[in-house]
Short mmCIF file of C-alpha atoms and ligand atoms in Angstrom, two decimals:
data_model
loop_
_atom_site.label_atom_id
_atom_site.label_comp_id
_atom_site.label_asym_id
_atom_site.label_seq_id
_atom_site.Cartn_x
_atom_site.Cartn_y
_atom_site.Cartn_z
CA MET L 127 13.67 44.41 -2.01
CA SER L 128 14.83 44.85 1.54
CA ALA L 129 13.01 47.07 4.00
CA PRO L 130 14.29 50.64 3.92
CA ASN L 131 16.33 51.35 7.05
CA ALA L 132 14.78 54.76 7.46
CA HIS L 133 11.54 53.08 8.52
CA SER L 134 12.90 50.17 10.47
CA SER L 135 13.68 52.50 13.37
CA ALA L 136 9.91 52.82 14.17
CA PRO L 137 9.47 52.27 17.93
CA VAL L 138 8.30 48.76 18.70
CA SER L 139 5.31 50.13 20.62
CA GLU L 140 3.91 51.62 17.39
CA MET L 141 3.93 48.30 15.61
CA PRO L 142 0.81 46.14 15.54
CA ILE L 143 2.45 43.23 17.43
CA VAL L 144 -0.26 41.27 19.21
CA ALA L 145 0.39 39.09 22.25
CA PRO L 146 -2.73 37.08 23.18
CA PRO L 147 -4.15 37.19 26.70
CA PRO L 148 -3.04 34.16 28.77
CA GLU L 149 -5.22 31.13 28.05
CA ALA L 150 -6.43 30.94 31.66
CA GLU L 151 -7.95 34.40 31.13
CA GLN L 152 -9.51 33.41 27.84
CA ILE L 153 -11.05 30.33 29.50
CA ALA L 154 -12.34 32.43 32.41
CA GLN L 155 -14.05 34.67 29.87
CA LEU L 156 -15.66 31.66 28.16
CA PHE L 157 -16.83 30.29 31.54
CA ASP L 158 -18.32 33.68 32.43
CA ARG L 159 -20.39 33.61 29.27
CA LEU L 160 -21.33 29.94 29.65
CA ARG L 161 -22.52 30.50 33.22
CA ARG L 162 -25.03 33.09 31.96
CA ILE L 163 -26.74 30.67 29.56
CA ASP L 164 -30.04 29.26 30.93
CA GLY L 165 -29.91 25.80 32.48
CA VAL L 166 -26.12 25.45 32.49
CA ASP L 167 -24.67 23.41 35.36
CA MET L 168 -21.11 24.72 35.67
CA ARG L 169 -20.04 21.66 37.66
CA GLN L 170 -20.12 19.81 34.34
CA ALA L 171 -18.17 22.45 32.41
CA ARG L 172 -15.12 21.32 30.46
CA VAL L 173 -12.81 22.85 27.87
CA VAL L 174 -11.37 21.70 24.56
CA ARG L 175 -8.27 23.37 23.19
CA ALA L 176 -7.66 23.01 19.43
CA PRO L 177 -4.48 24.78 18.25
CA LEU L 178 -4.17 26.49 14.88
CA ARG L 179 -1.69 25.11 12.36
CA ILE L 180 0.86 26.09 9.77
CA SER L 181 2.02 24.03 6.80
CA PRO L 182 5.60 25.04 5.95
CA LEU L 183 5.84 22.65 2.97
CA GLY L 184 3.18 20.82 0.97
CA ALA L 185 0.87 23.67 -0.04
CA HIS L 186 -2.18 22.69 -2.07
CA ILE L 187 -1.11 19.15 -2.66
CA ASP L 188 -3.14 17.44 0.07
CA HIS L 189 -6.25 17.41 -2.11
CA GLN L 190 -4.13 15.75 -4.81
CA LEU L 191 -3.12 13.01 -2.33
CA GLY L 192 0.42 14.36 -2.00
CA ILE L 193 2.74 14.33 1.02
CA VAL L 194 2.45 17.40 3.23
CA THR L 195 3.94 18.78 6.44
CA GLY L 196 2.60 20.84 9.28
CA MET L 197 2.88 21.88 12.90
CA THR L 198 0.56 23.56 15.34
CA ILE L 199 1.18 26.93 16.96
CA ASP L 200 0.49 28.21 20.46
CA ARG L 201 -2.69 30.00 19.40
CA ALA L 202 -5.84 27.99 19.80
CA ILE L 203 -9.59 27.79 19.50
CA LEU L 204 -11.02 27.23 22.98
CA LEU L 205 -14.45 25.77 23.60
CA ALA L 206 -16.09 25.66 27.03
CA PHE L 207 -19.07 23.33 27.12
CA VAL L 208 -21.62 21.32 29.09
CA PRO L 209 -23.97 18.54 27.96
CA ALA L 210 -27.61 19.43 27.25
CA ALA L 211 -30.17 16.74 28.10
CA ASP L 212 -32.76 18.06 25.61
CA GLY L 213 -30.71 17.12 22.52
CA ARG L 214 -30.28 20.73 21.38
CA VAL L 215 -26.99 22.33 20.44
CA ARG L 216 -26.67 25.93 21.60
CA MET L 217 -23.43 27.60 20.79
CA GLU L 218 -22.24 31.16 21.33
CA SER L 219 -19.06 32.66 19.90
CA LEU L 220 -16.92 35.47 21.25
CA ASN L 221 -16.24 36.41 17.63
CA PHE L 222 -19.75 36.35 16.12
CA ALA L 223 -22.88 38.02 17.47
CA GLU L 224 -25.57 35.56 16.41
CA PRO L 225 -25.76 32.34 18.50
CA ALA L 226 -26.21 28.95 16.81
CA SER L 227 -29.06 26.74 17.92
CA PHE L 228 -30.42 23.54 16.40
CA ASP L 229 -31.80 20.14 17.28
CA LEU L 230 -29.53 17.12 16.78
CA ALA L 231 -32.53 15.24 15.38
CA ASP L 232 -32.99 17.84 12.63
CA ILE L 233 -29.73 19.47 11.52
CA PRO L 234 -30.41 22.16 8.91
CA PRO L 235 -28.35 22.42 5.68
CA ALA L 236 -25.26 24.67 5.51
CA THR L 237 -25.78 28.36 4.77
CA LYS L 238 -22.98 30.21 3.01
CA GLY L 239 -20.60 32.12 5.28
CA ASP L 240 -22.34 31.10 8.52
CA TRP L 241 -20.00 30.28 11.45
CA ALA L 242 -22.65 27.84 12.72
CA ASN L 243 -21.93 25.56 9.72
CA TYR L 244 -18.92 24.13 11.57
CA VAL L 245 -20.82 22.98 14.65
CA ARG L 246 -23.68 21.65 12.53
CA GLY L 247 -21.21 19.85 10.24
CA ALA L 248 -19.34 18.31 13.18
CA ALA L 249 -22.57 17.02 14.75
CA LEU L 250 -23.80 15.63 11.43
CA ALA L 251 -20.47 13.90 10.76
CA LEU L 252 -20.36 12.27 14.20
CA GLN L 253 -23.98 11.17 13.88
CA GLN L 254 -23.16 9.21 10.72
CA ARG L 255 -21.25 6.75 12.90
CA HIS L 256 -22.30 7.21 16.52
CA ALA L 257 -25.63 7.70 18.27
CA LEU L 258 -25.79 11.12 19.93
CA ARG L 259 -28.19 11.22 22.86
CA GLN L 260 -27.25 14.57 24.35
CA GLY L 261 -27.05 18.09 23.04
CA LEU L 262 -24.26 20.55 23.73
CA THR L 263 -24.23 24.04 25.19
CA GLY L 264 -21.02 25.98 24.74
CA VAL L 265 -19.09 29.15 24.13
CA VAL L 266 -16.23 29.23 21.64
CA GLY L 267 -13.47 31.77 21.10
CA GLY L 268 -10.05 32.27 19.58
CA SER L 269 -7.33 34.86 19.87
CA MET L 270 -6.19 35.09 16.22
CA PRO L 271 -7.75 36.87 13.27
CA ILE L 272 -9.26 34.32 10.88
CA GLY L 273 -7.46 33.28 7.72
CA GLY L 274 -5.01 30.62 6.64
CA LEU L 275 -4.24 29.15 10.05
CA SER L 276 -7.12 26.73 9.78
CA SER L 277 -9.45 28.02 12.41
CA SER L 278 -12.26 26.21 10.55
CA ALA L 279 -10.65 22.78 11.06
CA ALA L 280 -9.67 23.71 14.63
CA VAL L 281 -13.20 24.73 15.51
CA THR L 282 -14.69 21.62 13.85
CA ILE L 283 -12.30 19.45 15.87
CA ALA L 284 -13.21 21.31 19.06
CA TYR L 285 -16.91 20.53 18.48
CA LEU L 286 -16.14 16.89 17.64
CA LEU L 287 -14.02 16.40 20.77
CA ALA L 288 -16.66 18.06 22.95
CA LEU L 289 -19.50 15.92 21.54
CA GLU L 290 -17.33 12.82 21.92
CA ALA L 291 -16.47 13.75 25.53
CA ILE L 292 -20.08 14.15 26.63
CA HIS L 293 -20.97 10.80 25.04
CA ASP L 294 -17.89 9.00 26.38
CA LEU L 295 -16.96 8.02 22.84
CA ALA L 296 -13.43 6.75 22.19
CA VAL L 297 -12.80 8.13 18.69
CA ASP L 298 -9.16 8.06 17.61
CA ALA L 299 -7.34 10.80 15.70
CA TYR L 300 -7.64 8.96 12.37
CA GLU L 301 -11.40 8.69 12.67
CA ASN L 302 -11.63 12.35 13.68
CA VAL L 303 -9.65 13.25 10.54
CA GLU L 304 -12.34 11.47 8.51
CA LEU L 305 -15.19 13.11 10.42
CA CYS L 306 -13.70 16.55 9.93
CA ARG L 307 -13.26 15.79 6.26
CA PHE L 308 -16.91 14.75 5.95
CA SER L 309 -17.97 18.00 7.57
CA GLU L 310 -15.84 20.21 5.32
CA ASN L 311 -16.26 18.33 2.01
CA ARG L 312 -19.82 17.10 2.28
CA TYR L 313 -21.52 19.62 4.55
CA VAL L 314 -19.67 22.95 4.20
CA GLY L 315 -18.83 22.31 0.53
CA LEU L 316 -15.06 22.90 0.42
CA ASN L 317 -13.19 20.25 -1.62
CA ASN L 318 -10.12 20.40 0.57
CA GLY L 319 -7.76 17.65 1.69
CA ILE L 320 -6.82 16.30 5.10
CA LEU L 321 -3.84 18.54 5.90
CA ASP L 322 -5.46 20.84 8.45
CA GLN L 323 -7.23 18.39 10.69
CA SER L 324 -4.39 15.84 10.54
CA VAL L 325 -1.89 18.42 11.77
CA ILE L 326 -4.23 19.64 14.52
CA LEU L 327 -5.02 16.11 15.71
CA HIS L 328 -1.56 14.54 15.47
CA SER L 329 1.09 17.20 16.16
CA ALA L 330 3.69 16.95 18.93
CA GLN L 331 6.24 19.45 20.26
CA GLN L 332 9.71 19.41 18.57
CA HIS L 333 8.26 17.52 15.61
CA LEU L 334 7.12 18.23 12.11
CA THR L 335 4.02 16.24 11.22
CA ARG L 336 4.31 14.42 7.88
CA ILE L 337 1.08 13.26 6.28
CA ASP L 338 0.87 11.02 3.27
CA CYS L 339 -2.56 12.01 1.99
CA ARG L 340 -2.85 8.89 -0.19
CA SER L 341 -2.19 6.26 2.48
CA VAL L 342 -3.41 8.64 5.23
CA GLU L 343 -0.30 7.67 7.23
CA VAL L 344 0.98 10.20 9.71
CA GLU L 345 4.51 10.40 11.05
CA ARG L 346 5.88 12.82 13.63
CA VAL L 347 9.36 13.67 12.41
CA PRO L 348 11.78 14.84 15.11
CA VAL L 349 13.98 17.87 14.46
CA GLY L 350 17.75 17.31 14.48
CA LEU L 351 18.29 19.87 17.26
CA ASP L 352 17.98 19.62 21.03
CA ALA L 353 14.91 21.26 22.60
CA ASP L 354 16.91 24.20 23.91
CA SER L 355 18.54 25.02 20.55
CA LEU L 356 15.19 24.80 18.81
CA ARG L 357 13.67 27.20 21.36
CA ARG L 358 16.54 29.65 20.97
CA ARG L 359 16.78 29.48 17.19
CA PHE L 360 13.26 28.92 15.92
CA GLU L 361 9.99 30.77 16.10
CA ILE L 362 6.95 31.19 13.88
CA LEU L 363 5.78 34.58 12.74
CA ALA L 364 2.24 35.02 11.45
CA VAL L 365 1.41 38.32 9.80
CA TYR L 366 -2.32 38.82 9.34
CA SER L 367 -2.92 40.73 6.14
CA GLY L 368 -6.13 42.33 7.40
CA VAL L 369 -8.21 40.38 4.85
CA SER L 370 -10.38 37.45 5.98
CA GLN L 371 -12.81 35.53 3.83
CA GLY L 372 -14.20 31.98 3.83
CA LEU L 373 -12.57 29.61 1.34
CA VAL L 374 -15.83 28.47 -0.22
CA GLY L 375 -16.13 31.78 -2.07
CA THR L 376 -12.53 31.76 -3.39
CA ASP L 377 -10.90 29.99 -6.34
CA TYR L 378 -9.99 27.04 -4.08
CA ASN L 379 -12.43 24.51 -5.57
CA ASN L 380 -11.64 25.70 -9.09
CA ARG L 381 -7.93 24.95 -8.59
CA VAL L 382 -8.76 21.49 -7.22
CA ALA L 383 -10.80 20.80 -10.38
CA GLN L 384 -7.92 21.97 -12.60
CA CYS L 385 -5.51 19.61 -10.83
CA ARG L 386 -7.91 16.72 -11.44
CA SER L 387 -8.22 17.56 -15.14
CA ALA L 388 -4.43 17.73 -15.43
CA ALA L 389 -4.16 14.28 -13.83
CA GLU L 390 -6.85 12.79 -16.06
CA GLN L 391 -5.36 14.19 -19.26
CA MET L 392 -1.80 13.02 -18.52
CA LEU L 393 -3.01 9.51 -17.59
CA ALA L 394 -5.05 9.39 -20.83
CA GLN L 395 -2.07 10.52 -22.93
CA ALA L 396 0.09 7.82 -21.36
CA GLY L 397 -2.58 5.17 -21.97
CA LEU L 398 -2.76 4.42 -18.23
CA PRO L 399 -5.97 3.44 -16.42
CA ILE L 400 -7.90 6.45 -15.13
CA PRO L 401 -9.27 6.06 -11.60
CA ALA L 402 -12.85 7.16 -10.88
CA ASP L 403 -11.51 10.22 -9.07
CA PRO L 404 -8.15 11.06 -10.66
CA ARG L 405 -5.61 13.11 -8.68
CA LEU L 406 -2.08 14.22 -9.51
CA ARG L 407 -0.58 11.62 -7.16
CA HIS L 408 -1.94 8.94 -9.49
CA VAL L 409 0.35 10.30 -12.22
CA PRO L 410 3.88 8.81 -12.18
CA GLU L 411 6.59 11.49 -12.33
CA GLU L 412 7.89 10.16 -15.66
CA VAL L 413 4.40 10.57 -17.14
CA HIS L 414 4.44 14.20 -16.04
CA VAL L 415 7.87 14.65 -17.62
CA ALA L 416 6.66 13.06 -20.88
CA TYR L 417 3.21 14.65 -21.21
CA GLY L 418 3.09 17.68 -18.89
CA ALA L 419 4.01 20.08 -21.69
CA GLN L 420 0.95 19.02 -23.71
CA LEU L 421 -1.50 20.30 -21.10
CA ASP L 422 -3.22 23.68 -21.47
CA ALA L 423 -1.09 26.42 -19.93
CA PRO L 424 -2.98 26.79 -16.60
CA LEU L 425 -3.11 23.02 -16.09
CA GLN L 426 0.60 22.80 -16.89
CA ARG L 427 1.26 25.31 -14.11
CA ARG L 428 -0.83 23.41 -11.55
CA ALA L 429 0.96 20.14 -12.34
CA ARG L 430 4.31 21.85 -12.17
CA HIS L 431 3.47 23.12 -8.68
CA PHE L 432 2.42 19.64 -7.54
CA PHE L 433 5.56 17.83 -8.66
CA GLY L 434 7.87 20.63 -7.50
CA GLU L 435 6.20 20.73 -4.11
CA MET L 436 6.49 16.96 -3.65
CA GLY L 437 10.26 17.32 -4.20
CA ARG L 438 10.48 20.20 -1.71
CA VAL L 439 8.61 18.19 0.91
CA ARG L 440 11.08 15.31 0.53
CA ALA L 441 14.10 17.64 0.74
CA GLY L 442 12.54 19.64 3.59
CA LEU L 443 11.99 16.57 5.75
CA GLU L 444 15.67 15.70 5.33
CA ALA L 445 16.75 19.23 6.27
CA TRP L 446 14.45 19.22 9.33
CA GLN L 447 15.83 15.89 10.51
CA ALA L 448 19.37 17.22 10.06
CA GLY L 449 18.48 20.33 12.09
CA ASP L 450 19.28 22.53 9.08
CA LEU L 451 16.84 25.39 9.59
CA VAL L 452 18.46 27.51 6.90
CA ARG L 453 17.98 24.88 4.19
CA PHE L 454 14.49 24.10 5.46
CA GLY L 455 13.62 27.79 5.26
CA GLU L 456 14.97 28.15 1.72
CA LEU L 457 12.62 25.39 0.63
CA VAL L 458 9.69 27.10 2.35
CA THR L 459 10.40 30.33 0.47
CA ALA L 460 10.69 28.36 -2.80
CA SER L 461 7.33 26.77 -2.00
CA GLY L 462 5.88 30.26 -1.55
CA GLU L 463 7.21 31.30 -4.93
CA SER L 464 5.71 28.22 -6.58
CA SER L 465 2.35 29.05 -5.00
CA ILE L 466 2.47 32.49 -6.60
CA ARG L 467 3.89 31.50 -9.95
CA TRP L 468 2.52 28.04 -10.68
CA TYR L 469 -0.47 27.59 -8.41
CA GLU L 470 -1.48 31.23 -8.80
CA SER L 471 -2.89 31.62 -5.33
CA GLY L 472 -2.20 34.68 -3.23
CA SER L 473 -3.60 38.16 -3.10
CA PRO L 474 -1.73 41.46 -3.63
CA GLN L 475 -1.58 41.85 0.17
CA LEU L 476 -0.10 38.40 0.77
CA ILE L 477 2.38 38.83 -2.06
CA THR L 478 3.66 42.08 -0.52
CA LEU L 479 4.14 40.32 2.82
CA TYR L 480 5.85 37.35 1.18
CA GLU L 481 8.23 39.54 -0.82
CA THR L 482 9.07 41.69 2.17
CA LEU L 483 9.71 38.78 4.52
CA ALA L 484 11.68 36.79 1.93
CA GLN L 485 14.30 39.54 1.91
CA THR L 486 14.45 40.37 5.58
CA PRO L 487 17.42 39.15 7.65
CA GLY L 488 16.51 36.64 10.34
CA VAL L 489 13.79 35.00 8.20
CA TYR L 490 14.68 31.38 7.37
CA GLY L 491 11.69 31.02 5.09
CA THR L 492 8.27 32.44 4.33
CA ARG L 493 5.11 31.61 2.44
CA PHE L 494 1.37 32.26 2.50
CA SER L 495 -0.33 30.25 5.15
CA GLY L 496 -2.98 27.74 4.12
CA ALA L 497 -4.88 28.32 0.93
CA GLY L 498 -3.27 31.71 0.42
CA PHE L 499 -6.26 33.56 -0.97
CA ARG L 500 -6.49 35.72 2.16
CA GLY L 501 -5.45 35.66 5.80
CA ASN L 502 -1.90 35.23 7.04
CA CYS L 503 1.59 35.04 5.62
CA ILE L 504 3.90 33.03 7.85
CA ALA L 505 7.65 33.07 8.34
CA LEU L 506 10.01 30.76 10.18
CA ILE L 507 12.37 33.11 11.98
CA ASP L 508 15.35 33.42 14.27
CA PRO L 509 13.85 35.02 17.43
CA ALA L 510 16.94 37.23 17.82
CA TYR L 511 15.62 39.25 14.85
CA ARG L 512 12.04 39.65 16.06
CA GLU L 513 12.04 43.42 16.28
CA SER L 514 13.82 44.16 13.02
CA ILE L 515 11.53 41.71 11.18
CA ALA L 516 8.42 43.38 12.64
CA ALA L 517 9.91 46.76 11.71
CA ALA L 518 10.48 45.64 8.12
CA VAL L 519 6.82 44.59 7.78
CA HIS L 520 5.64 47.77 9.42
CA ALA L 521 7.79 49.89 7.10
CA VAL L 522 6.40 48.37 3.92
CA TYR L 523 2.93 46.94 4.44
CA PRO L 524 0.70 49.81 5.58
CA LYS L 525 2.14 52.04 2.85
CA ALA L 526 1.63 49.43 0.15
CA HIS L 527 -1.91 48.61 1.36
CA PRO L 528 -3.31 51.64 3.20
CA GLN L 529 -6.80 50.13 3.25
CA GLU L 530 -5.43 47.33 5.47
CA ALA L 531 -3.28 49.61 7.66
CA ALA L 532 -5.66 49.55 10.61
CA ALA L 533 -6.43 45.83 10.40
CA TYR L 534 -3.13 43.99 9.88
CA SER L 535 -1.30 42.49 12.83
CA ILE L 536 1.93 40.70 13.71
CA HIS L 537 2.04 37.57 15.90
CA PHE L 538 5.08 35.71 17.21
CA CYS L 539 4.20 32.10 17.94
CA ARG L 540 5.81 28.94 19.27
CA PRO L 541 5.28 25.39 18.01
CA ASP L 542 2.65 23.44 19.95
CA GLY L 543 1.08 19.99 20.43
CA ARG L 544 -2.25 18.47 19.43
CA ALA L 545 -5.90 19.28 20.15
CA GLU L 546 -7.25 17.89 23.42
CA LEU L 547 -9.61 18.24 26.32
CA ILE L 548 -7.80 20.27 28.94
CA PRO L 549 -8.23 19.80 32.66
CA ALA L 550 -9.70 23.26 33.23
CA THR L 551 -12.66 23.45 35.58
CA ALA L 552 -14.79 26.45 36.42
CA SER L 553 -13.72 26.27 40.06
CA ALA L 554 -10.03 26.38 39.12
CA MET L 555 -10.46 29.61 37.17
CA PRO L 556 -9.36 32.90 38.66
CA PRO L 557 -12.37 35.05 39.74
CA ARG L 558 -13.12 37.90 37.33
C1 GLA Y 242 -6.53 25.01 3.11
C2 GLA Y 242 -7.20 23.65 2.98
C3 GLA Y 242 -6.17 22.51 3.10
C4 GLA Y 242 -4.99 22.73 2.14
C5 GLA Y 242 -4.45 24.15 2.28
C6 GLA Y 242 -3.39 24.47 1.25
O1 GLA Y 242 -6.02 25.17 4.39
O2 GLA Y 242 -8.18 23.52 3.98
O3 GLA Y 242 -6.81 21.27 2.86
O4 GLA Y 242 -5.36 22.45 0.82
O5 GLA Y 242 -5.48 25.13 2.16
O6 GLA Y 242 -2.28 23.69 1.45
#
């Protein structure tokens, strides 16, 4: 289905294309808020910037110890903070009304759907390995609607880096990956893998980050194009469906459990040893070929997605290194189809976006972003087609999903680097 031309002539100004305010302005806004909190000494104020991420290939195989890919985008979670001598954490968010406040010596358990879980989880994770003497006062914000771009990992990393900065702790990216994992798996209760935080902590411009989730090895794979060609020919589109929801309440954990059962059953059929915590990566491909068809139908589909996606990741890395954006994109779209058909993630809204983008000229490839139960659909695009691509979405989406017509939005993004403390100081900020 391609977008009807009659609609693609909608004036660009009517389309919900969102350009974020410059980051200096966002930081000034955070500093303004921070300054108003009791006892804050702005001379000690610092900022962490943790970019959001996409994963073009390797969907839902990180928790099965597969090989995945990702890159960050130029939309970030920003956290302005100061140390607090009394050992309390006080956090405000530009996106949520209720502030978070707790004592580091007595971190309460997670409560479902609470944004404060991420700061509590980060503090708890860091405390498992390092003594924390000081509390943290901060204000956090982000410019993107939540869903699929891993704002939860980005915000957890922002809290970790801030707590590490005020304690002068030298924690490397690999340890931060583990800490973030502890927070999400053990505190928040999502049985996810290490894709999100690894991409956010390791990414570099012009590179695709490759993560082997079994060995936990990370490689930054350069694109086979010069920087100028990549800038001219490659951009990332994120279309927010208008639907946000935390992953803990979705079918995410259920799918992870199905993948584990599939792994266990195939290993048993083959008479191979079964590890304490079986995952699909433990299953040799030939065992899948021999025994996959004997699994129950839903488990068969999950295994099929895993092995297909591993092949697409391998082929995609080759295409990326050769600078073949067209081939890379085809694999991304095939990955999106496998997510719908075999992994059975996706919502009606995301499927409409995927189908529309897959058939729109100028789109190299498209798929749901992240878990794909809500949030954003992403596309890798040729920037020369920006307007016609936005017009195609605008022509189809609000009609197909009128209840989301006022909430969906279109964002053109560039690849970015990793999360870090940025040298922003309150005095360097423009007056407001
Ligand atoms: C979410 C999870 C990740 C990964 C993706 C799907 O973002 O947090 O660990 O499983 O979904 O690829």
